[in-house]
CSV table of C-alpha atoms in Angstrom, one decimal:
chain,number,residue,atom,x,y,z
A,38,UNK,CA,0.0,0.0,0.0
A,39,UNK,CA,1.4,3.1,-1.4
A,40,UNK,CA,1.8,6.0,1.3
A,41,UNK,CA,-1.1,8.2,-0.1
A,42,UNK,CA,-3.9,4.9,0.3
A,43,UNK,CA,-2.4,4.3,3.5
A,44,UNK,CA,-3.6,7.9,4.4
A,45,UNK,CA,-6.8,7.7,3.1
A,46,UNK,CA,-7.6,4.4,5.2
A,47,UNK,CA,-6.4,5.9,8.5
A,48,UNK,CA,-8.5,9.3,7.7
A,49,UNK,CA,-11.4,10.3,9.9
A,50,UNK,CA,-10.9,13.7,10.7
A,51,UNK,CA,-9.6,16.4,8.3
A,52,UNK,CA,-9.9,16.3,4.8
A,53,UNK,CA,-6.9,16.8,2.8
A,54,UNK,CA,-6.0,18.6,-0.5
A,55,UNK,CA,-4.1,18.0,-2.8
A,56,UNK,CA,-3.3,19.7,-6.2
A,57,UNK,CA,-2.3,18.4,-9.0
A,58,UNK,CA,-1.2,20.3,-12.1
A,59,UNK,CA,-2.7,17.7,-14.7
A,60,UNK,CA,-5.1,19.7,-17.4
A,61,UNK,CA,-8.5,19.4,-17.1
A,62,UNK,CA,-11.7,20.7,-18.1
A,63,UNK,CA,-14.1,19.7,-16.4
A,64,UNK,CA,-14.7,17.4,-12.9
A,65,UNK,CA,-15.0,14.5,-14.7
A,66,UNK,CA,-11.8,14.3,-16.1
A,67,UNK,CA,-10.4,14.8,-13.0
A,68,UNK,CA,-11.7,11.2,-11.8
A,69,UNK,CA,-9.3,9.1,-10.1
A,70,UNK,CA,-11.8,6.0,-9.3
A,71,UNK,CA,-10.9,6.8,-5.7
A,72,UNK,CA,-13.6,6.9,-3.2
A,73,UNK,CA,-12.0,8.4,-0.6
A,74,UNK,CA,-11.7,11.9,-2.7
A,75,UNK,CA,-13.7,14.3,-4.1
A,76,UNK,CA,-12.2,16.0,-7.2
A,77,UNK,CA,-12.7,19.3,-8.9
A,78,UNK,CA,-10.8,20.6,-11.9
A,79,UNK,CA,-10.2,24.2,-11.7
A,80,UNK,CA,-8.6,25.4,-15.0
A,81,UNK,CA,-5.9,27.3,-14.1
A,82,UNK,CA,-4.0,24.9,-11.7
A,83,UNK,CA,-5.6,21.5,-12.9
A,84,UNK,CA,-7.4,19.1,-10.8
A,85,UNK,CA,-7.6,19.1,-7.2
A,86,UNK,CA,-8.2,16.3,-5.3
A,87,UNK,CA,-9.9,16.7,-1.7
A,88,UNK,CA,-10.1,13.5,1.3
A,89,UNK,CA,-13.2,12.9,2.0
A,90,UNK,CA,-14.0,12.7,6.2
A,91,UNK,CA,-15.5,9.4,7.4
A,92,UNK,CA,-15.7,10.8,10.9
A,93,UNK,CA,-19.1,9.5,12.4
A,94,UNK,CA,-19.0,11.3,15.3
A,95,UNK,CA,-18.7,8.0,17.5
A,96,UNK,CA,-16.3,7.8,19.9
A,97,UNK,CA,-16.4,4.2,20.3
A,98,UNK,CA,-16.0,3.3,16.4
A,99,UNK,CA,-12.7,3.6,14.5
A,100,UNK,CA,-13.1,5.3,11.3
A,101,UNK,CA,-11.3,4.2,8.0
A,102,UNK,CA,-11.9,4.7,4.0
A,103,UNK,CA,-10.7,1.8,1.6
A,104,UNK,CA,-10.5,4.0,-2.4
A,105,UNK,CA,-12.6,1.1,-3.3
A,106,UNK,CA,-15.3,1.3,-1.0
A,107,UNK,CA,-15.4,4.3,0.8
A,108,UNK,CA,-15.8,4.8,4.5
A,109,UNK,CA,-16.1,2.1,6.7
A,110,UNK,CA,-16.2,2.2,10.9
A,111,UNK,CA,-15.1,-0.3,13.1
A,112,UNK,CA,-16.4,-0.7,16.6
A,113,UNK,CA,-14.0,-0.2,19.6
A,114,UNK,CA,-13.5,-3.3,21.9
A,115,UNK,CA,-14.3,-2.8,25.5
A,116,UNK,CA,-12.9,-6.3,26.8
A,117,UNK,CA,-11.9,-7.1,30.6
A,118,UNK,CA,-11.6,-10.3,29.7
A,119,UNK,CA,-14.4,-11.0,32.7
A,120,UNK,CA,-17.4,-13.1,31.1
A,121,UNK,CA,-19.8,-11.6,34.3
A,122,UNK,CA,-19.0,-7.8,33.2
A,123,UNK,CA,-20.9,-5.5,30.8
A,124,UNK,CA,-18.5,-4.1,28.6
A,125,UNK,CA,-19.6,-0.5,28.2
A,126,UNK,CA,-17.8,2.1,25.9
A,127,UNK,CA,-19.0,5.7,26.2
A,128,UNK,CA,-19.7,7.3,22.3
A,129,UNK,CA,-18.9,10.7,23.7
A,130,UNK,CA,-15.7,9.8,24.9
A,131,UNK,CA,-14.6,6.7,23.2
A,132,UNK,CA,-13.7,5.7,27.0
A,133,UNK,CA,-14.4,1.9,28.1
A,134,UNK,CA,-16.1,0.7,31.5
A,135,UNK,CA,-16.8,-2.3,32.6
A,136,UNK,CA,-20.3,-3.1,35.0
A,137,UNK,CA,-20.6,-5.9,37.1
A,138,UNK,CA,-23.2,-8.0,35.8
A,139,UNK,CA,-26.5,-8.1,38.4
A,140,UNK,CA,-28.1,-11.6,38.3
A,141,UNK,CA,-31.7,-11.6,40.4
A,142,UNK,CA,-35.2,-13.1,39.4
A,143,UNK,CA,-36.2,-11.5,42.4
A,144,UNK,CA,-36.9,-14.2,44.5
A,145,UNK,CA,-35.7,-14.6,48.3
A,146,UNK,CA,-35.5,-18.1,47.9
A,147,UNK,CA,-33.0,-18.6,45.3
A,148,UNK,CA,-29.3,-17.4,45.4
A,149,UNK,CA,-28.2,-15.9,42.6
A,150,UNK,CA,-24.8,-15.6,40.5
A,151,UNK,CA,-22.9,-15.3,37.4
A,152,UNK,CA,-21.2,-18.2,36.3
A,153,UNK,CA,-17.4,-16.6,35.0
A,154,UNK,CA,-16.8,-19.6,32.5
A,155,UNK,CA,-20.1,-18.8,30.5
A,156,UNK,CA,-21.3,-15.5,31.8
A,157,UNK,CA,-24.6,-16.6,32.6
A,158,UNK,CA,-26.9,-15.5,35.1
A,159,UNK,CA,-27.5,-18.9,38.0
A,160,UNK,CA,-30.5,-18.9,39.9
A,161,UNK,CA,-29.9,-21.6,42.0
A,162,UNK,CA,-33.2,-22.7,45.0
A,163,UNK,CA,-32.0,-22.1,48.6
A,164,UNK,CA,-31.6,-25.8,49.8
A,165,UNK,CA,-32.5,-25.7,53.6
A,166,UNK,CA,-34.7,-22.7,55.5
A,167,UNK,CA,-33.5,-25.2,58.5
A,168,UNK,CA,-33.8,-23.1,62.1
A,169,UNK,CA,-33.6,-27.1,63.7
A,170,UNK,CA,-36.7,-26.9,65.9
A,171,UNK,CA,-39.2,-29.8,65.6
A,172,UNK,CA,-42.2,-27.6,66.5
A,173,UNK,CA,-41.7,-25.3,63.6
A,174,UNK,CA,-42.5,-25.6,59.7
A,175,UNK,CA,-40.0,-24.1,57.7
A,176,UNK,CA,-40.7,-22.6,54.1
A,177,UNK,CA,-39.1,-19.9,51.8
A,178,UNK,CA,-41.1,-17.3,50.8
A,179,UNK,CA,-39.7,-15.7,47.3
A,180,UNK,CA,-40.6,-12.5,48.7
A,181,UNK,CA,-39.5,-12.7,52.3
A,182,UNK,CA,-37.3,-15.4,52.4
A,183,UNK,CA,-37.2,-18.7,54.9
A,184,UNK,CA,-40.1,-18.0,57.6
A,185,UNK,CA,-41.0,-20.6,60.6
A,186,UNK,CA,-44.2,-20.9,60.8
A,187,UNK,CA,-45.2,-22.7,64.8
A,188,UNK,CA,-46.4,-26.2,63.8
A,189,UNK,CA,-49.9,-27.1,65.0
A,190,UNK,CA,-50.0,-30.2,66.8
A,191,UNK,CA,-53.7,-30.8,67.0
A,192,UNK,CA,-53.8,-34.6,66.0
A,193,UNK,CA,-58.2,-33.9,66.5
A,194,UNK,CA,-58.4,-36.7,68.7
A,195,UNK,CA,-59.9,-35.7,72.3
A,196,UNK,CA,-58.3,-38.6,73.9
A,197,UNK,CA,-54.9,-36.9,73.2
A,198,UNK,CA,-53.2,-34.1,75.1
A,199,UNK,CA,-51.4,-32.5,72.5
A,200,UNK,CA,-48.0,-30.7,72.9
A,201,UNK,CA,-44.6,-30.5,71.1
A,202,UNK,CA,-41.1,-30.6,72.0
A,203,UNK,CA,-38.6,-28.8,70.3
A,204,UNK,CA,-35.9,-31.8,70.2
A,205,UNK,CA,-38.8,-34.4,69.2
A,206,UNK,CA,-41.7,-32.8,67.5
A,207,UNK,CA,-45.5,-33.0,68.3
A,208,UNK,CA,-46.2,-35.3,71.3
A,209,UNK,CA,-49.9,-36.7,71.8
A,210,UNK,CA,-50.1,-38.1,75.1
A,211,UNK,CA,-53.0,-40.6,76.1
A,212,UNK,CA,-55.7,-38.8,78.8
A,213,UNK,CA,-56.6,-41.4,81.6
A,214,UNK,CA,-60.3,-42.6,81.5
A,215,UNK,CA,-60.2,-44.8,84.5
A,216,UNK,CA,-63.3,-43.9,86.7
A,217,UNK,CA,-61.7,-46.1,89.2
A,218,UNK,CA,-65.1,-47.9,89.2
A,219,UNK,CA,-64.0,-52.1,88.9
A,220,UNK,CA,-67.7,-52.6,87.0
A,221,UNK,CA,-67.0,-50.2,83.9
A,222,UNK,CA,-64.7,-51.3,80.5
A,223,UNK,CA,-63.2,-47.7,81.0
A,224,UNK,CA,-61.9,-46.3,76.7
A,225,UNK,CA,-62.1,-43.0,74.9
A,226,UNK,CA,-63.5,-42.5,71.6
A,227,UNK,CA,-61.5,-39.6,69.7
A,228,UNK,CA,-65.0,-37.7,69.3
A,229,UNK,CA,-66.9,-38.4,72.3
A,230,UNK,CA,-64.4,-38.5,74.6
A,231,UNK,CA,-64.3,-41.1,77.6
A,232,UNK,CA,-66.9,-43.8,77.6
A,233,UNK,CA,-67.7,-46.2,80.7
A,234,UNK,CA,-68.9,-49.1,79.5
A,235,UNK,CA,-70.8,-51.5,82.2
A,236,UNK,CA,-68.9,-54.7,82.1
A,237,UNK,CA,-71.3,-57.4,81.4
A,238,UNK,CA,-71.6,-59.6,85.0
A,239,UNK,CA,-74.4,-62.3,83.4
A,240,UNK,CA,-73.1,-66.2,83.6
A,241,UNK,CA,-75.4,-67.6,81.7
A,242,UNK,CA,-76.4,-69.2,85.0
A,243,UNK,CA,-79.3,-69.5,86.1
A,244,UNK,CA,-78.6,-70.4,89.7
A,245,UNK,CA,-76.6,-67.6,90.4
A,246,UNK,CA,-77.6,-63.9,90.9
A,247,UNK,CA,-75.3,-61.8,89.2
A,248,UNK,CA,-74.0,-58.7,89.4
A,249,UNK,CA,-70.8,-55.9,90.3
A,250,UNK,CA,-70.1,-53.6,93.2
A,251,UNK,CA,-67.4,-51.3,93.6
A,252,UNK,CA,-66.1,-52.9,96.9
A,253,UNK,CA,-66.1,-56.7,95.3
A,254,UNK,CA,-66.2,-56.2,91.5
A,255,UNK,CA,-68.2,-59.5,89.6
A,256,UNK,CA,-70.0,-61.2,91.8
A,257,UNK,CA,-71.9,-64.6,91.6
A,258,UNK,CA,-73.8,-65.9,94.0
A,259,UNK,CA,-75.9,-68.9,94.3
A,260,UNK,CA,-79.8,-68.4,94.9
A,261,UNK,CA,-81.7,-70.0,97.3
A,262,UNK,CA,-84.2,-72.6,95.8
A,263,UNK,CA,-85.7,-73.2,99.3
A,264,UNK,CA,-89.8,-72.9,99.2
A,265,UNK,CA,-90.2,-73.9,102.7
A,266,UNK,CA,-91.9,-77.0,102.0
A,267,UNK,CA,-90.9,-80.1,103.3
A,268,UNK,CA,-91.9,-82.2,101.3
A,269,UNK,CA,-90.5,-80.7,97.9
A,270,UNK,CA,-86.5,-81.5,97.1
A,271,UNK,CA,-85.1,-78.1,96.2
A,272,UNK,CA,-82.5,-78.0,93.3
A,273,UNK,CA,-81.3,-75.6,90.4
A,274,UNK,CA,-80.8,-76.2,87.2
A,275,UNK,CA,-78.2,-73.6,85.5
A,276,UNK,CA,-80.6,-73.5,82.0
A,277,UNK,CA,-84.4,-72.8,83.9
A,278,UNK,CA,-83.3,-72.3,87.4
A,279,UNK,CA,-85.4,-73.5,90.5
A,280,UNK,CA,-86.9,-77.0,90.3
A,281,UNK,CA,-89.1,-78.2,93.3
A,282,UNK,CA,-89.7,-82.3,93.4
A,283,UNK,CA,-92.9,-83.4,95.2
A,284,UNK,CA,-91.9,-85.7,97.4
A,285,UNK,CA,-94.3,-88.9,97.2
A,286,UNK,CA,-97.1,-89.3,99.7
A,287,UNK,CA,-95.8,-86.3,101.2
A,288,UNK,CA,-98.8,-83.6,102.8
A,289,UNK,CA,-98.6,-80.9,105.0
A,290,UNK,CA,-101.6,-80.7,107.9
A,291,UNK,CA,-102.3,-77.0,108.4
A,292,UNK,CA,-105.0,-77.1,110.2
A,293,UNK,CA,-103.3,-76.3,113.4
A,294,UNK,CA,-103.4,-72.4,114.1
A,295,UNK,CA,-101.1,-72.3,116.8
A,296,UNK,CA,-98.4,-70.6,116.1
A,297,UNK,CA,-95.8,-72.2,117.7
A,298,UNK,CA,-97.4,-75.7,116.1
A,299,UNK,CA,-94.8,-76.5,113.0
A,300,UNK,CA,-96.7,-78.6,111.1
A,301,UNK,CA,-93.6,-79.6,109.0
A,302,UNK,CA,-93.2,-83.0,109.6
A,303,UNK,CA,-94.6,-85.9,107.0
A,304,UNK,CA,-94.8,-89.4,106.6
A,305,UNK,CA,-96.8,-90.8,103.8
A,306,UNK,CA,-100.2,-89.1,103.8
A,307,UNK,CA,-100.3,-87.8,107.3
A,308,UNK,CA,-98.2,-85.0,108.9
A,309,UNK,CA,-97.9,-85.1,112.9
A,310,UNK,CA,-98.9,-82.6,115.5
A,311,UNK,CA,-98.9,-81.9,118.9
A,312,UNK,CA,-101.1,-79.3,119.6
A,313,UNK,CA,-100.0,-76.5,121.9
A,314,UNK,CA,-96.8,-77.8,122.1
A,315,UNK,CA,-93.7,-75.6,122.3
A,316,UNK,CA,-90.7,-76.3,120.1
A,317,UNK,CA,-88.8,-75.1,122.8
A,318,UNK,CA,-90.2,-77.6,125.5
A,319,UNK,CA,-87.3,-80.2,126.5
A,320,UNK,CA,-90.0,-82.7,128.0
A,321,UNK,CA,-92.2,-82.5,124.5
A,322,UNK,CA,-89.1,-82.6,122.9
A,323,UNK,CA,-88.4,-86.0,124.7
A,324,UNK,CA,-91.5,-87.4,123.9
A,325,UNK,CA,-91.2,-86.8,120.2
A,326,UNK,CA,-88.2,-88.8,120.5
A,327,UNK,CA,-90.1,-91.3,122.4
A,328,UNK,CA,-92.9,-91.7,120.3
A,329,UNK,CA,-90.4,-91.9,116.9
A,330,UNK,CA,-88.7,-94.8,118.4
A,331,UNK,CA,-92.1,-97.0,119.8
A,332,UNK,CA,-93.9,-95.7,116.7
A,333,UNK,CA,-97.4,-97.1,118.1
A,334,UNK,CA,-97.4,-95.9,121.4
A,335,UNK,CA,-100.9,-95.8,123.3
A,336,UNK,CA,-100.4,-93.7,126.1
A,337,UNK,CA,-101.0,-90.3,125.9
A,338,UNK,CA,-98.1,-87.7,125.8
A,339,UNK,CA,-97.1,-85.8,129.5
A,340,UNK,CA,-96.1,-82.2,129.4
A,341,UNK,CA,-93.7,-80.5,131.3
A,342,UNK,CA,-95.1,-77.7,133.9
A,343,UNK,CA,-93.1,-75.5,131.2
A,344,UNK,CA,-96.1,-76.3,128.7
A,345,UNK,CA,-99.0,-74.0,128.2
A,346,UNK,CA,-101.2,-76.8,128.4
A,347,UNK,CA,-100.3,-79.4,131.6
A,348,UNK,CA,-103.2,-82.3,129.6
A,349,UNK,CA,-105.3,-83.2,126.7
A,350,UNK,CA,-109.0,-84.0,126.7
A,351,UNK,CA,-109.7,-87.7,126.0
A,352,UNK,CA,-111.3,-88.6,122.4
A,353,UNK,CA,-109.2,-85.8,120.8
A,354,UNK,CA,-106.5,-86.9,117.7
A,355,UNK,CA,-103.1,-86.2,119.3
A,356,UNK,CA,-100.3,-85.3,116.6
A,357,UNK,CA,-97.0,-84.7,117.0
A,358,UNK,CA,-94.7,-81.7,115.5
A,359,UNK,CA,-91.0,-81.6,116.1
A,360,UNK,CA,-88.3,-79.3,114.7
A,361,UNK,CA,-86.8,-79.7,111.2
A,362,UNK,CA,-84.1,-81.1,113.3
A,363,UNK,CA,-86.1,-84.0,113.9
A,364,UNK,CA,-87.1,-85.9,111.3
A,365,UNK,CA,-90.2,-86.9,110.2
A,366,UNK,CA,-93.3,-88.8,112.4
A,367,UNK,CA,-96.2,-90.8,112.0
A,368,UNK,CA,-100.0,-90.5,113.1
A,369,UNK,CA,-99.8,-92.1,116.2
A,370,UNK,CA,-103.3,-92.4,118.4
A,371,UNK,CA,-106.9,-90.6,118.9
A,372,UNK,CA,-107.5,-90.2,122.8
C-alpha cells in the first residue's frame, strides 16, 4: 500500500487537499476512481483532489476509508476479559467501562450468580430454610425469604393431650379414663371422649344372681331354691333355674293355728302334730323322741309344767310336731 492509500484508510478527521497540475476541463476528467476523494478541476491549476471525512461522530468506532469502498467504521472493543461484566464504551468519549453484571429473578428463595466460565446468570433454590426446631414448619417465601411458621399439633383426637417438644416434634399423650369404678370397661373414643362401659356380669347361669359392686367387682352368687316346703327336694338347674320335686305321699296338715305348732313333719299321707306344744319344751321334745322310736305308742303324751297346756281332753286326735331337726313322724293315736 502506497503512502497516499495508506492515508486515506487511517482518515477520519480532516480532509486533505491535494493539487495536481494535470489539465482538465471539467470534474470528470479529474476522476481518479478513488472513493475516498472528491475532485474538482479548476482550470488554471488542474485538478484538485480533496479526502473525503468518514468521521461518524462515535467515539467508540474507529473510522477508515478503503479507495474502493469508501468509509467504513469499526467498533472499539471494550474487553476485561471477565465473562460476568458489561462491557460498556462511552460514544462521547470513546472511553471503556466495565459493570458488574447483576443476576436476580427477584426471589428470596433462590441465590443468585454469574457463572465466569459462560457468563450466565444462575439462579440456584436455597436448599434448607433449617432453624432445627421440631415444633416449627420451615418454608421460603420468594418475597420474604425462609419464615418458621409454629407447627400445630392438634392430632383432632380428644383422647390426646397435645404438645410439642422442640428436640422431638408433636407429642400426643393418652388422657386417663379410668373412673376407678371395677364394673366399667373404661376407653375414649376420639370424638366423644371417655366412655364407661358397664362390664357385662351375666353367667349364663341361672342359679346364680349376678351382678358388680365397687367394693367386690363380679359377683356370683348362688340363689336359694328353698320354698319352705318339706316335702319338695329343692335344686337348680343352671338353664331354667329353680326345680321343686314333690316328694311322694308327702302332705302338710295346716289345720293347726297355733303358732308355735310347726306342722312340717310328714310321713306318707299324714303329717304329725302336737297341739299346743312348744318347740322349745325339752319334755315335749323328749316325747317326740319317744314316740319316733315306739312308733305305736298308746299312752297319751305328758307335758312338762313349762307347757301351756299341763293335759289333753280324751277322744281328741293327738299329733305330734317336732323341729326340722327332727325328722319326720307318723300319726300315732286318737285319745
Amino acid at each position: 500500500m502506497n503512502g497516499f492509500l495508506k492515508s486515506q484508510l487511517e482518515n477520519k478527521t480532516n480532509a486533505t487537499t491535494t493539487t495536481t497540475t494535470r489539465y482538465c476541463n471539467n470534474d470528470e476528467s479529474c476522476n481518479d476512481e478513488n472513493l475516498c476523494t472528491n475532485e474538482m478541476c479548476d482550470p488554471v491549476i488542474g485538478c484538485i483532489y480533496e479526502n473525503i471525512s468518514c468521521d461518524d461522530d462515535n467515539g467508540c468506532t474507529k473510522d477508515f476509508c478503503d479507495p474502493l469502498t469508501g468509509c467504513f467504521h469499526k467498533r472499539v472493543v471494550c474487553d476485561d476479559n471477565d465473562k460476568c461484566t458489561d462491557n460498556i464504551c462511552n460514544p462521547e468519549t470513546g472511553t471503556c467501562s466495565f459493570r458488574r453484571r447483576i443476576c436476580t429473578d427477584n426471589n428470596d428463595c433462590t441465590m443468585d450468580w454469574c457463572n465466569q466460565l459462560t457468563g450466565e446468570c444462575v439462579y440456584q433454590p436455597v436448599l434448607v430454610c433449617e432453624d432445627y426446631n421440631s415444633c416449627t414448619i420451615d418454608v421460603c417465601n420468594e418475597y420474604k425469604g425462609c419464615q418458621f411458621f409454629n407447627r400445630t399439633c392438634d392430632d383432632r383426637c380428644v383422647c390426646t393431650i397435645d404438645t410439642c417438644k422442640n428436640s422431638t416434634g408433636c407429642i400426643h399423650t393418652p388422657i386417663s379414663c379410668d373412673d376407678n369404678n371395677d364394673c366399667t370397661i373404661d376407653n375414649c373414643d376420639c370424638k366423644l371422649g371417655c366412655i364407661h362401659k358397664e362390664l357385662p356380669v351375666d353367667d349364663f347361669n341361672n342359679c346364680t344372681f349376678d351382678q358388680c359392686s365397687h367394693e367386690e367387682g363380679i359377683t356370683h352368687t348362688p340363689i336359694s331354691c328353698d320354698d319352705n316346703n318339706d316335702c319338695t327336694t329343692d335344686s337348680c338347674d343352671i338353664s331354667i333355674g329353680c326345680i321343686h320335686d314333690q316328694i311322694p305321699d308327702c302332705t302338710i296338715n295346716t289345720s293347726s293355728n297355733n303358732s308355735q305348732n310347726n306342722p312340717k313333719d310328714c310321713i306318707g299321707e299324714n303329717c304329725i302334730n302336737i297341739p299346743f306344744c312348744s318347740i322349745k319344751d325339752k319334755k315335749c321334745l323328749e316325747l317326740v323322741e319317744e314316740i319316733k322310736k315306739n312308733q305305736t305308742s298308746q299312752f297319751p303324751p305328758t307335758f312338762s309344767s313349762s307347757s301351756s297346756h299341763s293335759q289333753i281332753s280324751k277322744n281328741k286326735e293327738i299329733i305330734i310336731i317336732s323341729t326340722l331337726f327332727l325328722g319326720t313322724l307318723t300319726l300315732i293315736s286318737k285319745f
